[in-house]
Amino acid sequence: MVAMTGVVALATATLGAVTATASAQPTAATASTARTAYAVLADEGTDARALAQRLEKAGATVTAVNTDIGLVSVTSTRGGFAAAARSMPGVSAAAKDGVIGRTPDAGQAKDRVTREQQDTTARSSAARHGRGEHKPPKPPKGAKADPLDSLLWGMDLINAPQAHRTELGDKRVRVGVMDTGVDGSHPDLAANFDRRLSRNFTTDMPDIDGPCEYAGCVDPADHDDDGHGTHVAGTIGAAMNGLGVSGVAPNVDLVNVRAGQDSGYFFLTPTVKALTYAGDAGLDVVNMSFYVDPWAYNCVGGAPEDSPEEAAEQDLIIRSMTRALNYAHRKGVTLVAALGNNNEDISNPRTDTSSPDYPGGTEHPRTIDNATCLDLPVEGPHVLGVSSVGPSQRKADYSNWATDLRSGEIEVSAPGGWFRDGLGTDTYRTNGNLILSTAPLNVMQAEGQVDENGDITPAGEAVGTMKDCRVVRGRQVCGYYQYLQGTSMASPHAAGVAALAVSAHGKSQRHGGFGLAPDTVRALVMRSAQDHACPAGGVQSYTDVGRSDLYTATCVGGKGFNGFYGAGIVDAAGVVAKGHHGHGH
C-alpha cells in the first residue's frame, strides 16, 4: 500500500468562498478570547474539503482535514460554535475535540492496576526474579532465548518458545503500536523499530503533559515519556538479540502510530488520524491498549443524565471512531484492543460515576444502557477484544468480562499479569506475577527507579525493575525493563500472535506488498486459541485475595467460548502450525 495519509493540514488563511446558510453560521456575537478545538464530521458522501471551506467562511480556523473518514479539525473563539456547526448542511456530528481514551497511567497518579506492586509491599521471591540485575540460568543448548526470557511466564503460557522454533515473524509484517509513543532507541527495540513509517500525531499540552521538551511541543516519533507504549512494543516484538527479553514476534516491523499524550490521554483527532494512517501505511496489525475517556461508555444520544453538548460529543466519538475502525479494516489492518481493567461485566455495566473525567470536576452519575452505549475502541467494529489472565490461567481480578456472548465484546484472552495470583505459594503478591517488558531509561529515571548513573535504585529493585547489558562493538549497551499488569499487557500478546499469523500464512498482494486479510487473521487467532472452561460453578470470587464482592464475576458459556476467555488463551504455536512456511532464520 502507498504510505500516505488522507489527513491534510491547512493554513489559517481563509479558504475558498463556499458559504453555509445564514442560520447555520456561528456568529461573532458570543466571541471569546480563548480558542477551543472542535471536530466536525461530514455526512457520508459529503466532500470534507468543501465542508472545511464552509467552516472557514463561518469563522473557524481549520487545522486539518481527514479525507479518509470526513473529519475536519478546527479551532474557534465563538461561543456556541459546535451547535451552529451541527445545523450546517452536510454535517453528521460536531463537538469539542475532547479526550476519547487513555492508557491506564493517565493522570498524575499511576494506575493502581497497572502498577499494583507499587501501592503495596511486594514480597521478594528468588523464584519469581523480582529485583535488580538478576542473571537467570542459560537456556538449554540450541534453544532460542534472550537472557531474561526465563522470566516471561506469559510467553510460555501462549507457547511462544515452540512457535519460535519455526517462526520468528516476517520483516514484511508491520505492527502498529497506538499508544503513548515507543522508545525507538531502546536496544531491544531498535533493530525492529521502523523510523521511516513511525509517526506522532499528538502535540504536547502543558496543562496536562507538563512543559514541552521539543520545538513546537511535538515529540519525535521515537520518543516515549510515559513508558506504557514501550512496554507494549516489547511484548509484541522485542528483538531476539542476546539482550533482555524477546517478544511474541521478535522479527516483525514495529511502527509507532502515537495517538496518546504524555499524560496518557487520547484525543479524537490524533486517534482517528493514527487509525486511518495505519490503513494508508499498510500496517498489518494495530494494538490499542487504551481506555475510553472522558466517557467510560460512549452512548448514542448520551446517557439520560448528560447535557446536550455531552451527548453531541459522544455521538461524534462513536461515529468518527466507527468510520476510522472500518477504514483501517478495509485497508487490511487487524485491530486488537484491551478489554479493560474495571473488573466489570461490560455486557451489563454498572452506573458510571467517573465520567466525564476530563476536565476534572465534571463527572456525574450516568445510567448505562448496554444496547446504546459502547466501550470504545474494544466494542467497535472488527476489533479483537482481549481479557487478561494470570500465571494460574485464572481471569485476573481487575479484568473486564462479558455475559452477552452474541455481542462481540470479547474474542480471546491472554497473559496480562495478576499480582495476587498464587495464593498459598511463595509467588503470591510478587513482581514476577506481572509482565516484564521494555522500559525507556528516561521514564525509569524520572520515576526514581534508575539513578543518573544508570544503576537501579532501591525503589526500582522493590518493584522489580531490571537492567541487562551486553558489549556491542567494544561498547557496553544496556536495556531497562519493568513489570506491569493489565489488559493493556494482555492485548499485545494477542497482537503478537496475530503478527505471527500474518507471517506464517500471509501472501504477496496483487498490488505489491505482503499481508493477510484481517478476517482471516481473526479466524486463525480465535480457532487456534487454547480452550479454557469457566470456573467450577461459573462464579469466580476474589475475596480470598482481599478483594470485595464487587470483583466477583460470573462466567457464562462453554469450554469452547465463554465470557471470561472468549475463544480461549491465544496460542502462538497453534496459530503458525497449519500451512507454515517459516521466516526470520
XYZ file of C-alpha atoms in Angstrom:
585
model
C 0.000 0.000 0.000
C 1.055 3.589 -0.516
C 2.422 5.087 2.690
C 0.380 8.267 2.693
C -2.391 9.553 4.889
C -5.635 11.220 3.942
C -5.023 13.972 6.503
C -4.474 17.401 5.006
C -3.039 20.126 7.254
C -4.385 23.566 6.430
C -3.039 27.052 6.972
C -5.014 29.592 8.951
C -5.826 31.711 5.933
C -9.458 31.760 4.806
C -10.177 29.113 2.198
C -12.384 29.365 -0.896
C -15.762 31.003 -0.535
C -18.292 28.232 -0.170
C -20.901 29.612 2.197
C -23.243 27.959 4.633
C -26.778 29.111 5.180
C -27.045 32.196 7.334
C -28.861 30.385 10.130
C -26.125 27.746 10.295
C -23.158 30.027 10.691
C -21.603 30.575 14.135
C -21.644 34.314 14.747
C -19.172 36.662 16.354
C -21.718 37.931 18.850
C -20.557 35.499 21.525
C -16.888 35.558 20.691
C -14.419 34.957 23.495
C -10.663 35.329 23.641
C -9.889 31.640 24.176
C -9.610 29.338 21.200
C -11.324 25.972 21.555
C -10.622 22.903 19.446
C -13.576 21.245 17.714
C -14.061 18.280 15.416
C -16.716 18.298 12.699
C -17.692 15.064 10.936
C -19.096 15.330 7.422
C -22.085 13.303 6.309
C -21.260 10.219 4.260
C -20.777 11.371 0.682
C -20.068 14.993 1.637
C -16.762 16.445 0.431
C -14.757 17.112 3.594
C -12.604 19.742 1.918
C -15.705 21.622 0.782
C -17.055 21.431 4.324
C -13.744 22.787 5.593
C -14.133 25.768 3.266
C -17.596 26.461 4.615
C -16.358 26.231 8.197
C -13.592 28.726 7.409
C -16.146 31.021 5.859
C -18.182 30.664 9.035
C -15.238 31.970 11.067
C -13.397 28.818 12.171
C -9.697 28.159 11.689
C -9.283 24.791 10.021
C -6.223 22.911 11.247
C -6.601 19.569 9.462
C -8.940 17.585 7.214
C -9.036 13.800 7.363
C -10.489 12.974 3.957
C -10.423 9.228 4.682
C -13.350 9.500 7.093
C -14.507 13.105 6.534
C -13.353 14.629 9.839
C -12.493 18.335 9.909
C -10.482 19.691 12.859
C -10.944 23.362 13.655
C -10.475 25.970 16.349
C -12.831 28.819 17.153
C -13.283 31.615 19.676
C -17.047 31.737 19.130
C -19.404 30.520 21.770
C -21.983 28.042 20.522
C -19.804 27.058 17.579
C -20.450 23.305 17.876
C -24.246 23.681 17.973
C -24.172 26.007 14.967
C -21.880 23.654 13.056
C -24.231 20.738 13.694
C -27.011 22.654 11.926
C -24.950 23.130 8.775
C -25.894 21.041 5.729
C -23.610 18.059 5.243
C -22.591 17.783 8.922
C -23.091 14.451 10.687
C -21.723 15.450 14.097
C -19.731 18.235 15.759
C -18.405 18.803 19.255
C -15.338 19.844 21.198
C -12.316 17.744 20.270
C -12.247 16.030 23.618
C -10.481 13.080 25.124
C -11.721 9.714 23.869
C -9.301 7.422 25.631
C -6.349 6.980 27.928
C -3.763 4.466 28.941
C -4.183 3.162 32.474
C -1.372 5.522 33.547
C -3.288 8.692 32.624
C -3.350 11.363 35.290
C -0.903 12.335 37.976
C -1.091 9.119 39.982
C -0.005 5.897 38.341
C -2.860 3.460 37.853
C -3.338 1.102 40.767
C -3.973 -1.853 38.488
C -1.032 -1.482 36.124
C 1.437 -0.836 38.935
C -0.283 -2.544 41.854
C 3.050 -3.679 43.260
C 3.975 -0.002 43.830
C 0.958 0.518 46.086
C 1.742 -2.406 48.339
C 4.690 -4.331 49.668
C 5.924 -6.775 47.077
C 7.290 -9.965 48.603
C 10.756 -10.706 47.298
C 10.955 -14.101 45.678
C 14.032 -15.528 44.044
C 11.780 -17.953 42.236
C 9.963 -15.046 40.606
C 13.119 -12.999 39.903
C 11.689 -9.808 41.331
C 14.670 -7.472 41.539
C 17.798 -5.931 40.146
C 20.241 -7.347 37.629
C 19.384 -11.000 38.137
C 21.241 -13.369 35.807
C 18.991 -16.353 35.077
C 20.499 -19.681 34.061
C 21.475 -20.122 30.430
C 18.836 -21.809 28.275
C 19.428 -25.363 27.054
C 21.823 -25.729 24.141
C 20.090 -24.995 20.861
C 17.179 -23.130 22.454
C 16.307 -19.670 21.149
C 16.088 -17.258 24.064
C 17.299 -13.934 25.427
C 18.788 -13.581 28.932
C 15.544 -12.556 30.696
C 13.182 -14.783 28.712
C 13.009 -17.285 31.567
C 11.027 -14.635 33.479
C 8.364 -14.371 30.785
C 5.764 -16.833 32.034
C 3.290 -15.282 29.615
C 5.344 -16.391 26.623
C 5.381 -19.929 27.962
C 1.613 -19.812 28.512
C 0.953 -18.908 24.870
C 3.562 -21.401 23.594
C 5.776 -18.721 22.077
C 9.030 -20.717 22.523
C 7.546 -23.573 20.495
C 6.382 -21.142 17.809
C 9.869 -19.621 17.631
C 11.374 -22.929 16.547
C 9.804 -22.353 13.133
C 8.514 -18.762 13.064
C 10.062 -15.581 14.469
C 7.993 -13.241 12.330
C 8.378 -11.805 8.858
C 10.086 -8.428 8.473
C 7.444 -7.511 5.895
C 4.770 -7.684 8.609
C 4.157 -4.264 10.129
C 2.686 -3.959 13.610
C 1.437 -0.589 14.801
C 1.624 0.450 18.454
C -1.122 3.020 19.076
C -0.116 4.272 22.470
C 1.916 6.961 24.285
C 4.905 6.504 21.991
C 7.708 3.984 21.587
C 11.329 4.428 22.649
C 12.882 3.552 19.310
C 16.381 3.851 20.778
C 15.836 1.061 23.294
C 18.479 -1.568 22.419
C 15.882 -4.340 22.499
C 13.576 -2.480 20.083
C 15.903 -0.524 17.807
C 16.524 -3.381 15.355
C 12.785 -3.759 14.679
C 11.722 -0.120 15.022
C 10.599 1.433 11.738
C 11.703 5.072 11.832
C 10.523 5.759 8.298
C 6.897 4.834 8.923
C 6.568 5.843 12.592
C 4.501 8.926 13.326
C 3.489 11.039 16.314
C 0.026 12.501 15.769
C -0.056 14.397 19.079
C 1.071 17.808 20.285
C 2.069 18.105 23.943
C -0.326 20.151 26.071
C 1.480 21.796 29.008
C -1.677 21.851 31.161
C -1.843 18.032 31.187
C 1.539 16.867 29.858
C 3.906 19.267 31.640
C 6.468 21.558 29.999
C 7.203 20.966 26.320
C 10.578 19.334 25.686
C 10.806 19.735 21.913
C 10.205 22.512 19.389
C 6.549 23.072 18.683
C 5.634 20.767 21.591
C 5.854 17.764 19.232
C 7.915 14.823 20.498
C 9.982 12.827 17.978
C 8.331 9.679 16.673
C 10.858 7.518 18.554
C 10.173 9.016 21.989
C 8.059 7.873 24.957
C 7.648 9.952 28.110
C 5.167 7.553 29.714
C 6.610 4.048 29.288
C 3.297 2.338 28.560
C 3.776 2.205 24.785
C 7.365 0.989 25.043
C 6.264 -1.849 27.338
C 3.554 -2.850 24.855
C 6.022 -2.733 21.943
C 8.457 -5.041 23.721
C 5.828 -7.694 24.339
C 4.864 -7.633 20.674
C 8.276 -7.561 19.070
C 11.375 -7.082 21.207
C 14.288 -8.430 19.167
C 15.830 -11.826 19.875
C 19.314 -10.360 20.048
C 21.034 -11.746 23.122
C 19.833 -8.843 25.307
C 16.978 -8.604 27.769
C 13.714 -10.102 26.528
C 12.287 -11.251 23.217
C 8.756 -10.550 22.038
C 5.997 -12.779 20.719
C 7.074 -11.937 17.162
C 10.731 -10.888 17.530
C 11.425 -10.278 13.831
C 8.441 -8.158 12.790
C 8.497 -4.467 11.911
C 7.353 -2.171 14.765
C 5.663 1.107 13.822
C 4.860 3.813 16.340
C 1.471 5.337 15.497
C 1.289 7.540 18.552
C -2.110 8.937 19.455
C -1.695 9.316 23.238
C -0.462 12.365 25.108
C 2.477 12.128 27.535
C -0.163 12.130 30.278
C -1.854 9.120 28.703
C -4.983 10.829 27.346
C -6.187 10.195 23.788
C -7.950 12.989 21.886
C -10.276 12.244 18.999
C -8.416 13.861 16.102
C -4.992 12.208 16.743
C -6.669 8.860 17.355
C -8.589 8.768 14.079
C -5.521 10.124 12.255
C -3.499 7.236 13.648
C -6.137 4.684 12.605
C -6.506 5.971 9.059
C -2.735 6.327 8.715
C -2.370 2.687 9.791
C -4.532 1.710 6.837
C -2.786 4.023 4.380
C 0.700 2.980 5.505
C -0.018 -0.720 5.006
C 0.148 -1.853 8.621
C -0.961 -5.439 9.200
C -1.829 -5.311 12.909
C -2.507 -2.443 15.311
C -2.557 -2.823 19.098
C -4.809 -0.464 21.062
C -4.103 -0.717 24.786
C -6.028 2.356 25.842
C -9.200 3.071 27.726
C -12.046 5.276 26.635
C -12.349 8.620 28.376
C -13.688 11.080 29.336
C -16.629 8.724 28.924
C -16.240 5.236 30.373
C -19.003 4.405 27.889
C -19.961 6.490 24.862
C -23.734 6.405 24.459
C -25.736 7.152 21.323
C -27.613 10.329 22.185
C -25.790 10.376 25.539
C -26.844 8.862 28.853
C -30.107 10.235 30.329
C -28.151 12.425 32.760
C -25.860 14.003 30.108
C -26.254 17.510 28.733
C -26.998 18.084 25.031
C -23.366 19.060 24.383
C -22.110 15.985 26.229
C -24.439 13.828 24.147
C -23.216 15.511 20.970
C -19.604 14.781 21.940
C -20.376 11.096 22.392
C -22.213 10.919 19.067
C -19.184 12.478 17.373
C -16.814 9.990 19.018
C -18.949 6.955 18.143
C -19.444 7.936 14.508
C -15.846 9.033 13.941
C -14.285 6.009 15.619
C -16.645 3.642 13.802
C -15.632 5.130 10.455
C -11.931 5.047 11.343
C -12.042 1.431 12.531
C -13.975 0.396 9.426
C -11.481 2.249 7.228
C -8.471 0.536 8.820
C -10.154 -2.860 8.478
C -10.948 -2.269 4.798
C -7.296 -1.372 4.269
C -6.126 -4.694 5.716
C -5.418 -3.872 9.374
C -6.148 -6.454 12.089
C -7.315 -4.467 15.135
C -6.577 -5.705 18.667
C -7.677 -3.962 21.888
C -7.624 -4.350 25.651
C -10.952 -5.328 27.239
C -10.457 -3.003 30.225
C -9.380 -3.035 33.858
C -12.630 -2.087 35.588
C -13.458 -5.578 36.918
C -16.816 -5.171 35.206
C -19.261 -7.174 33.128
C -19.198 -4.975 30.033
C -22.452 -6.586 28.866
C -24.178 -5.225 31.963
C -22.287 -2.104 33.021
C -22.585 -0.531 36.437
C -23.744 3.057 36.896
C -20.894 5.227 35.671
C -19.823 7.640 38.405
C -16.467 8.677 36.959
C -17.390 10.336 33.656
C -16.514 12.700 32.233
C -13.139 12.623 33.989
C -11.572 15.307 31.802
C -11.573 18.086 32.696
C -11.684 17.244 36.387
C -14.727 18.081 38.469
C -17.288 17.494 35.730
C -18.138 13.860 36.495
C -21.711 12.835 37.375
C -23.644 9.562 37.767
C -24.713 8.098 34.415
C -27.111 5.253 33.670
C -25.508 2.976 31.077
C -27.705 1.050 28.638
C -25.691 -1.719 27.012
C -27.898 -1.550 23.904
C -26.876 2.043 23.122
C -23.568 2.556 24.968
C -20.168 1.422 23.715
C -16.802 0.824 25.354
C -14.506 2.074 22.591
C -12.372 1.003 20.865
C -12.842 -2.572 22.070
C -16.578 -2.652 21.264
C -16.046 -1.008 17.891
C -16.338 -2.920 14.614
C -13.742 -5.540 13.653
C -11.824 -5.289 16.957
C -10.433 -8.357 18.746
C -11.196 -7.793 22.440
C -8.697 -9.338 24.870
C -9.236 -10.177 28.545
C -6.413 -10.858 30.992
C -5.253 -13.943 32.866
C -2.546 -14.525 35.468
C 0.087 -17.291 35.636
C -2.529 -19.716 37.021
C -4.736 -19.049 33.946
C -7.454 -17.636 36.191
C -9.073 -14.428 34.998
C -7.207 -11.571 36.664
C -9.304 -9.844 39.317
C -9.205 -6.460 37.543
C -10.068 -7.763 34.059
C -13.423 -6.998 32.491
C -15.509 -9.870 31.150
C -18.763 -10.350 29.222
C -22.048 -12.179 29.708
C -23.637 -11.423 26.322
C -21.735 -13.809 24.074
C -23.524 -12.627 20.922
C -22.352 -9.030 21.182
C -18.727 -9.455 20.061
C -17.360 -7.810 23.198
C -14.719 -10.452 23.916
C -12.822 -12.631 21.472
C -9.796 -14.107 23.265
C -7.763 -13.936 26.456
C -4.024 -13.563 27.015
C -1.440 -13.160 29.793
C -1.748 -9.719 31.356
C -0.360 -10.407 34.813
C -2.055 -10.724 38.191
C -0.125 -9.567 41.236
C -2.376 -11.506 43.629
C -2.099 -14.828 41.811
C -0.528 -17.832 43.522
C -2.318 -17.595 46.868
C -0.774 -20.090 49.276
C 2.539 -20.234 47.400
C 5.738 -18.198 47.545
C 4.736 -16.466 44.302
C 1.725 -14.702 45.859
C 1.970 -10.895 45.580
C 5.363 -10.996 43.870
C 6.590 -8.907 40.967
C 7.085 -11.998 38.833
C 3.312 -12.440 38.543
C 3.271 -9.329 36.345
C 4.507 -8.893 32.765
C 8.144 -7.930 32.234
C 8.932 -5.846 29.167
C 10.993 -2.969 27.805
C 11.137 0.402 29.584
C 12.552 3.791 28.474
C 15.560 4.905 30.530
C 14.224 8.479 30.713
C 10.991 7.283 32.343
C 12.750 4.971 34.779
C 14.986 7.852 35.851
C 12.085 10.304 36.134
C 10.267 7.844 38.396
C 13.335 7.275 40.572
C 13.717 3.628 39.614
C 17.104 4.229 37.962
C 19.684 6.798 39.061
C 21.691 9.243 36.954
C 24.488 6.682 36.605
C 22.116 4.125 35.113
C 22.011 1.944 38.211
C 18.778 0.569 39.623
C 17.763 2.285 42.862
C 16.290 0.563 45.924
C 12.892 1.889 44.809
C 13.404 0.259 41.430
C 14.523 -3.019 42.970
C 11.396 -3.110 45.133
C 9.145 -3.119 42.061
C 11.318 -5.470 40.015
C 12.960 -3.027 37.616
C 15.726 -4.792 35.685
C 18.813 -3.891 33.689
C 20.554 -6.114 31.178
C 23.746 -5.245 29.309
C 25.925 -6.635 26.564
C 29.022 -5.436 24.723
C 28.443 -4.293 21.140
C 31.490 -3.275 19.073
C 33.518 -2.741 22.226
C 30.852 -0.615 23.917
C 28.522 -1.661 26.710
C 24.854 -1.320 25.765
C 22.171 -1.636 28.459
C 18.424 -2.040 28.309
C 15.904 -1.460 31.099
C 12.795 -3.475 31.862
C 9.787 -3.073 34.148
C 6.910 -5.189 35.440
C 3.357 -4.025 34.680
C -0.030 -5.734 34.631
C -3.387 -5.129 32.982
C -5.445 -5.938 29.925
C -3.056 -3.440 28.317
C -0.385 -6.114 28.734
C -2.679 -8.937 27.558
C -3.607 -7.207 24.305
C -0.025 -7.052 22.898
C 0.397 -10.786 23.488
C -2.623 -11.287 21.227
C -1.345 -8.684 18.742
C 1.963 -10.535 18.585
C 0.139 -13.791 17.879
C -1.805 -12.023 15.110
C 1.529 -10.846 13.656
C 2.802 -14.433 13.663
C -0.388 -15.490 11.878
C 0.267 -12.961 9.107
C 3.929 -14.008 8.977
C 3.159 -17.712 8.687
C 0.159 -17.564 6.362
C 0.439 -14.225 4.555
C 0.672 -13.926 0.798
C 2.056 -11.454 -1.682
C -0.652 -8.950 -2.556
C -1.915 -8.193 -6.053
C -0.787 -4.570 -5.857
C 2.507 -5.350 -4.155
C 3.398 -5.894 -0.526
C 2.637 -8.794 1.759
C -0.276 -9.466 4.079
C -3.323 -11.447 5.135
C -6.967 -10.361 5.288
C -7.963 -9.221 8.799
C -10.976 -11.558 8.879
C -8.652 -14.474 8.120
C -6.234 -13.382 10.854
C -9.127 -13.089 13.288
C -10.312 -16.601 12.438
C -6.810 -18.056 12.807
C -6.251 -16.405 16.188
C -9.613 -17.494 17.574
C -9.625 -21.030 16.161
C -6.104 -21.772 17.393
C -6.719 -20.372 20.894
C -6.450 -22.802 23.799
C -9.932 -23.640 25.085
C -10.461 -22.762 28.724
C -13.615 -23.576 30.640
C -15.387 -21.343 33.139
C -14.507 -21.961 36.801
C -16.491 -24.678 38.553
C -19.953 -23.349 39.314
C -19.448 -20.428 36.945
C -18.686 -17.870 39.676
C -15.225 -16.525 40.452
C -14.791 -14.771 43.792
C -11.654 -12.849 44.759
C -12.382 -12.328 48.433
C -9.659 -14.856 49.262
C -7.063 -12.390 47.942
C -8.531 -9.389 49.729
C -10.972 -8.114 47.119
C -14.553 -7.059 47.857
C -17.659 -8.692 46.410
C -17.557 -6.006 43.700
C -14.892 -8.126 41.988
C -16.956 -11.335 41.951
C -17.551 -12.345 38.349
C -19.995 -14.743 36.690
C -18.796 -16.734 33.691
C -21.267 -17.948 31.074
C -20.660 -20.200 28.089
C -18.845 -23.439 27.408
C -15.240 -24.519 27.179
C -15.019 -23.517 23.534
C -16.268 -19.966 24.091
C -17.230 -18.095 27.252
C -17.305 -14.646 28.790
C -14.012 -14.919 30.710
C -11.761 -16.349 27.993
C -13.639 -15.839 24.741
C -12.406 -18.485 22.298
C -9.548 -19.239 24.701
C -5.999 -18.190 25.574
C -4.087 -17.213 22.432
C -1.633 -19.809 21.151
C 1.432 -18.693 19.185
C 2.454 -22.229 18.221
C -1.073 -23.140 17.228
C -1.559 -20.107 15.012
C 1.583 -20.762 12.950
C 1.263 -24.545 12.701
C -1.076 -25.053 9.735
C 0.466 -24.225 6.368
C 3.640 -22.907 7.980
C 6.363 -21.695 5.653
C 8.770 -20.079 8.114
C 10.542 -16.731 8.322
C 13.367 -14.941 10.004
C 16.082 -17.577 10.175
